[in-house]
Amino acid sequence: DVKVTQSSRYLVKRTGEKVFLECVQDMDHENMFWYRQDPGLGLRLIYFSYDVKMKEKGDIPEGYSVSREKKERFSLILESASTNQTSMYLCASSLTLHQPQHFGDGTRLSIL
Amino acid sequence: KQEVTQIPAALSVPEGENLVLNCSFTDSAIYNLQWFRQDPGKGLTSLLLIQSSQREQTSGRLNASLDKSSGRSTLYIAASQPGDSATYLCAVRQEGGATNKLIFGTGTLLAVQP
């Protein structure tokens, strides 16, 4: 089974802090994704990566950046956290563009 | 712009009932459609993926159908159990894209009463 692991289940940070969310997958998947999930808005794609050191903006990249230095790890960075970035963050991976996406358990991030 | 809608937003049924969850999409040019389950406070679990050339997929008590031309998919759950209680999400992947970008519906919250 595919295992996608997000480093934290719950995280509380302060406004202005730099925040790192980590995601690791163990199945040598090419593609990795970061989403945020908000009530009434569903899941929205922030960034994705289709190879090491490659990244593409999703629908809502503002205020975020990403890093993929190794194939198995995809990091989401909040450069200067703001209260409107309080949300559930979900990481996913897929073997190829045509295969199902597999999700981690999510990180519930609160910015105070 | 593709929009994915799931109706109803919430559903409550007694244990043992067969039920159908609905998903509709506005642009029929999709590559595939995926159904997920999400338990409270957890990530998404992939249930079924239907390619655009397929009409249905089955896994155990779950059956998903796809009518691409009318922009509709249904998830049929047979003999529902309390353990089926969760939020069910559908997501479509557009044709022609260079990415695996999924567009999600907002989900149906299912409660199966014992």
Coordinates of N, CA, C and O in Angstrom, one line a residue, chain A residues 9-10 31 33 35 37 40-45 48 56 58-59 88 90 94 96-106 108, chain B residues 1 31-32 34 36 38-46 48-49 51 87 89 93 97-107:
Chain A
R9 N 0.2 16.2 12.7 CA -1.3 16.2 12.5 C -1.9 17.6 12.9 O -2.9 18.0 12.3
Y10 N -1.3 18.2 13.9 CA -1.8 19.5 14.4 C -0.6 20.4 14.6 O 0.5 20.0 15.1
N31 N 4.8 12.3 -9.0 CA 4.0 13.5 -8.7 C 3.6 13.7 -7.3 O 3.2 12.7 -6.6
F33 N 1.6 16.6 -4.5 CA 0.6 17.8 -4.5 C 0.4 18.3 -3.1 O 0.5 17.5 -2.1
Y35 N -2.7 20.5 -1.1 CA -4.0 21.1 -1.2 C -4.3 21.7 0.2 O -3.7 21.3 1.2
Q37 N -7.9 22.5 2.5 CA -9.3 22.1 2.5 C -10.0 23.1 3.6 O -9.6 23.1 4.7
G40 N -17.0 24.5 3.0 CA -17.7 25.2 1.9 C -16.9 25.5 0.7 O -17.5 25.8 -0.4
L41 N -15.6 25.3 0.7 CA -14.7 25.6 -0.5 C -14.1 24.3 -1.0 O -13.6 24.3 -2.1
G42 N -14.2 23.3 -0.2 CA -13.6 22.0 -0.7 C -12.1 22.0 -0.7 O -11.4 22.8 -0.1
L43 N -11.5 21.1 -1.5 CA -10.1 21.1 -1.7 C -9.6 21.9 -2.8 O -10.2 21.9 -3.9
R44 N -8.6 22.7 -2.6 CA -8.0 23.6 -3.6 C -6.5 23.3 -3.7 O -5.8 23.2 -2.7
L45 N -6.0 23.2 -4.9 CA -4.6 22.9 -5.2 C -3.8 24.1 -5.0 O -4.0 25.2 -5.6
F48 N 2.0 21.8 -7.1 CA 2.3 20.4 -7.3 C 3.7 20.3 -7.9 O 4.3 21.3 -8.4
E56 N 5.0 23.5 -10.0 CA 4.1 24.3 -10.7 C 3.0 24.9 -9.8 O 2.6 24.2 -8.8
G58 N -0.5 25.9 -8.4 CA -1.9 25.4 -8.5 C -2.9 26.6 -8.6 O -2.5 27.7 -9.2
D59 N -4.0 26.5 -8.0 CA -5.0 27.5 -8.1 C -4.8 28.6 -7.1 O -5.3 29.8 -7.3
M88 N -6.9 23.1 6.9 CA -6.4 21.7 6.9 C -5.6 21.6 5.6 O -6.1 21.9 4.5
L90 N -3.5 19.1 3.0 CA -3.4 17.7 2.6 C -2.3 17.6 1.5 O -2.3 18.3 0.5
S94 N 1.1 10.7 -6.7 CA 0.6 9.7 -7.7 C 1.8 9.2 -8.5 O 2.8 9.9 -8.7
T96 N 2.0 8.3 -11.7 CA 2.1 9.0 -13.0 C 0.9 10.0 -13.0 O 0.1 10.0 -12.1
L97 N 0.9 10.7 -14.1 CA -0.2 11.7 -14.2 C -1.6 11.0 -14.4 O -2.6 11.6 -14.1
H98 N -1.6 9.7 -14.7 CA -2.9 9.1 -15.0 C -3.3 8.1 -13.9 O -4.4 7.5 -14.0
Q99 N -2.5 8.0 -12.9 CA -2.9 7.1 -11.8 C -3.6 7.9 -10.6 O -3.5 9.1 -10.5
P100 N -4.3 7.1 -9.8 CA -5.0 7.8 -8.7 C -4.0 8.5 -7.7 O -2.8 8.1 -7.6
Q101 N -4.5 9.6 -7.1 CA -3.8 10.3 -6.1 C -4.0 9.6 -4.7 O -5.2 9.3 -4.4
H102 N -3.0 9.5 -4.0 CA -3.1 8.9 -2.6 C -2.7 10.0 -1.6 O -1.7 10.7 -1.8
F103 N -3.5 10.1 -0.6 CA -3.4 11.3 0.3 C -2.9 10.9 1.7 O -3.1 9.7 2.2
G104 N -2.2 11.8 2.3 CA -1.8 11.7 3.7 C -3.0 12.0 4.6 O -4.1 12.4 4.2
D105 N -2.8 12.0 5.9 CA -3.8 12.2 6.9 C -4.1 13.7 7.2 O -5.0 14.0 7.9
G106 N -3.3 14.6 6.6 CA -3.5 16.0 6.8 C -2.8 16.6 8.0 O -2.5 15.9 9.0
R108 N -3.6 19.9 10.4 CA -4.5 21.0 10.8 C -3.7 22.1 11.4 O -3.2 22.0 12.4
Chain B
K1 N -14.9 26.9 -17.2 CA -14.2 26.4 -16.0 C -15.0 25.3 -15.5 O -16.2 25.4 -15.3
Y31 N -10.8 13.3 -18.1 CA -9.9 12.1 -18.4 C -10.4 10.9 -17.5 O -10.4 9.8 -17.9
N32 N -10.7 11.2 -16.2 CA -11.2 10.2 -15.3 C -11.9 10.9 -14.2 O -11.9 12.1 -14.0
Q34 N -12.7 10.2 -9.9 CA -12.3 9.5 -8.7 C -13.2 9.7 -7.6 O -13.6 10.9 -7.3
F36 N -13.6 9.4 -3.4 CA -12.8 9.3 -2.2 C -13.8 9.3 -1.0 O -14.9 9.8 -1.0
Q38 N -13.6 10.4 3.2 CA -12.8 11.2 4.2 C -13.5 11.0 5.6 O -14.6 11.4 5.7
D39 N -12.8 10.4 6.5 CA -13.2 10.4 7.9 C -12.9 11.6 8.6 O -11.9 12.3 8.2
P40 N -13.6 12.0 9.7 CA -13.4 13.3 10.4 C -12.0 13.5 10.8 O -11.4 12.6 11.4
G41 N -11.4 14.6 10.4 CA -10.1 15.0 10.8 C -9.0 14.2 10.1 O -7.8 14.2 10.5
K42 N -9.3 13.4 9.1 CA -8.4 12.6 8.4 C -8.2 13.0 7.0 O -8.9 13.9 6.4
G43 N -7.2 12.3 6.3 CA -7.1 12.6 4.9 C -8.1 11.8 4.0 O -9.0 11.2 4.6
L44 N -7.8 11.8 2.7 CA -8.7 11.1 1.8 C -8.3 9.7 1.5 O -7.1 9.5 1.3
T45 N -9.2 8.8 1.4 CA -8.9 7.4 1.0 C -9.6 7.2 -0.4 O -10.8 7.4 -0.5
S46 N -8.8 6.8 -1.3 CA -9.3 6.6 -2.7 C -10.2 5.3 -2.7 O -9.8 4.3 -2.2
L48 N -12.6 4.5 -5.7 CA -12.8 4.0 -7.0 C -12.3 5.1 -8.0 O -12.5 6.2 -7.8
L49 N -11.7 4.6 -9.1 CA -11.4 5.5 -10.2 C -12.0 5.0 -11.5 O -11.8 3.8 -11.8
Q51 N -12.1 5.5 -15.5 CA -11.6 6.2 -16.7 C -12.7 6.7 -17.6 O -13.8 6.1 -17.5
T87 N -17.5 11.5 5.0 CA -17.8 12.4 3.8 C -17.2 11.8 2.6 O -16.1 11.2 2.6
L89 N -16.3 12.3 -1.4 CA -15.9 13.3 -2.3 C -15.7 12.7 -3.7 O -15.2 11.6 -3.8
R93 N -10.6 14.7 -13.3 CA -9.4 15.2 -14.0 C -9.7 15.6 -15.4 O -10.3 14.8 -16.1
G97 N -4.9 18.1 -20.1 CA -4.0 18.8 -19.2 C -2.6 18.1 -19.1 O -2.5 16.9 -19.2
A98 N -1.6 18.9 -18.8 CA -0.3 18.3 -18.6 C -0.1 17.9 -17.2 O 1.0 17.6 -16.8
T99 N -1.1 18.0 -16.4 CA -0.9 17.7 -15.0 C -1.9 16.7 -14.6 O -2.8 16.3 -15.3
N100 N -1.8 16.3 -13.3 CA -2.8 15.4 -12.7 C -3.7 16.2 -11.8 O -4.2 15.7 -10.8
K101 N -4.0 17.4 -12.2 CA -4.8 18.3 -11.4 C -6.3 17.7 -11.2 O -6.9 17.4 -12.2
L102 N -6.7 17.6 -10.0 CA -8.1 17.1 -9.7 C -8.9 18.3 -9.4 O -8.5 19.2 -8.6
I103 N -10.2 18.3 -9.8 CA -11.1 19.3 -9.4 C -12.2 18.6 -8.5 O -12.9 17.7 -9.0
F104 N -12.3 19.1 -7.3 CA -13.1 18.4 -6.3 C -14.5 19.0 -6.1 O -14.7 20.2 -6.2
G105 N -15.5 18.1 -5.8 CA -16.7 18.6 -5.3 C -16.6 18.9 -3.8 O -15.5 18.6 -3.2
T106 N -17.6 19.4 -3.2 CA -17.5 19.8 -1.8 C -18.0 18.6 -0.9 O -17.9 18.8 0.4
G107 N -18.4 17.5 -1.5 CA -18.7 16.3 -0.7 C -20.1 16.2 -0.2 O -20.9 17.1 -0.1

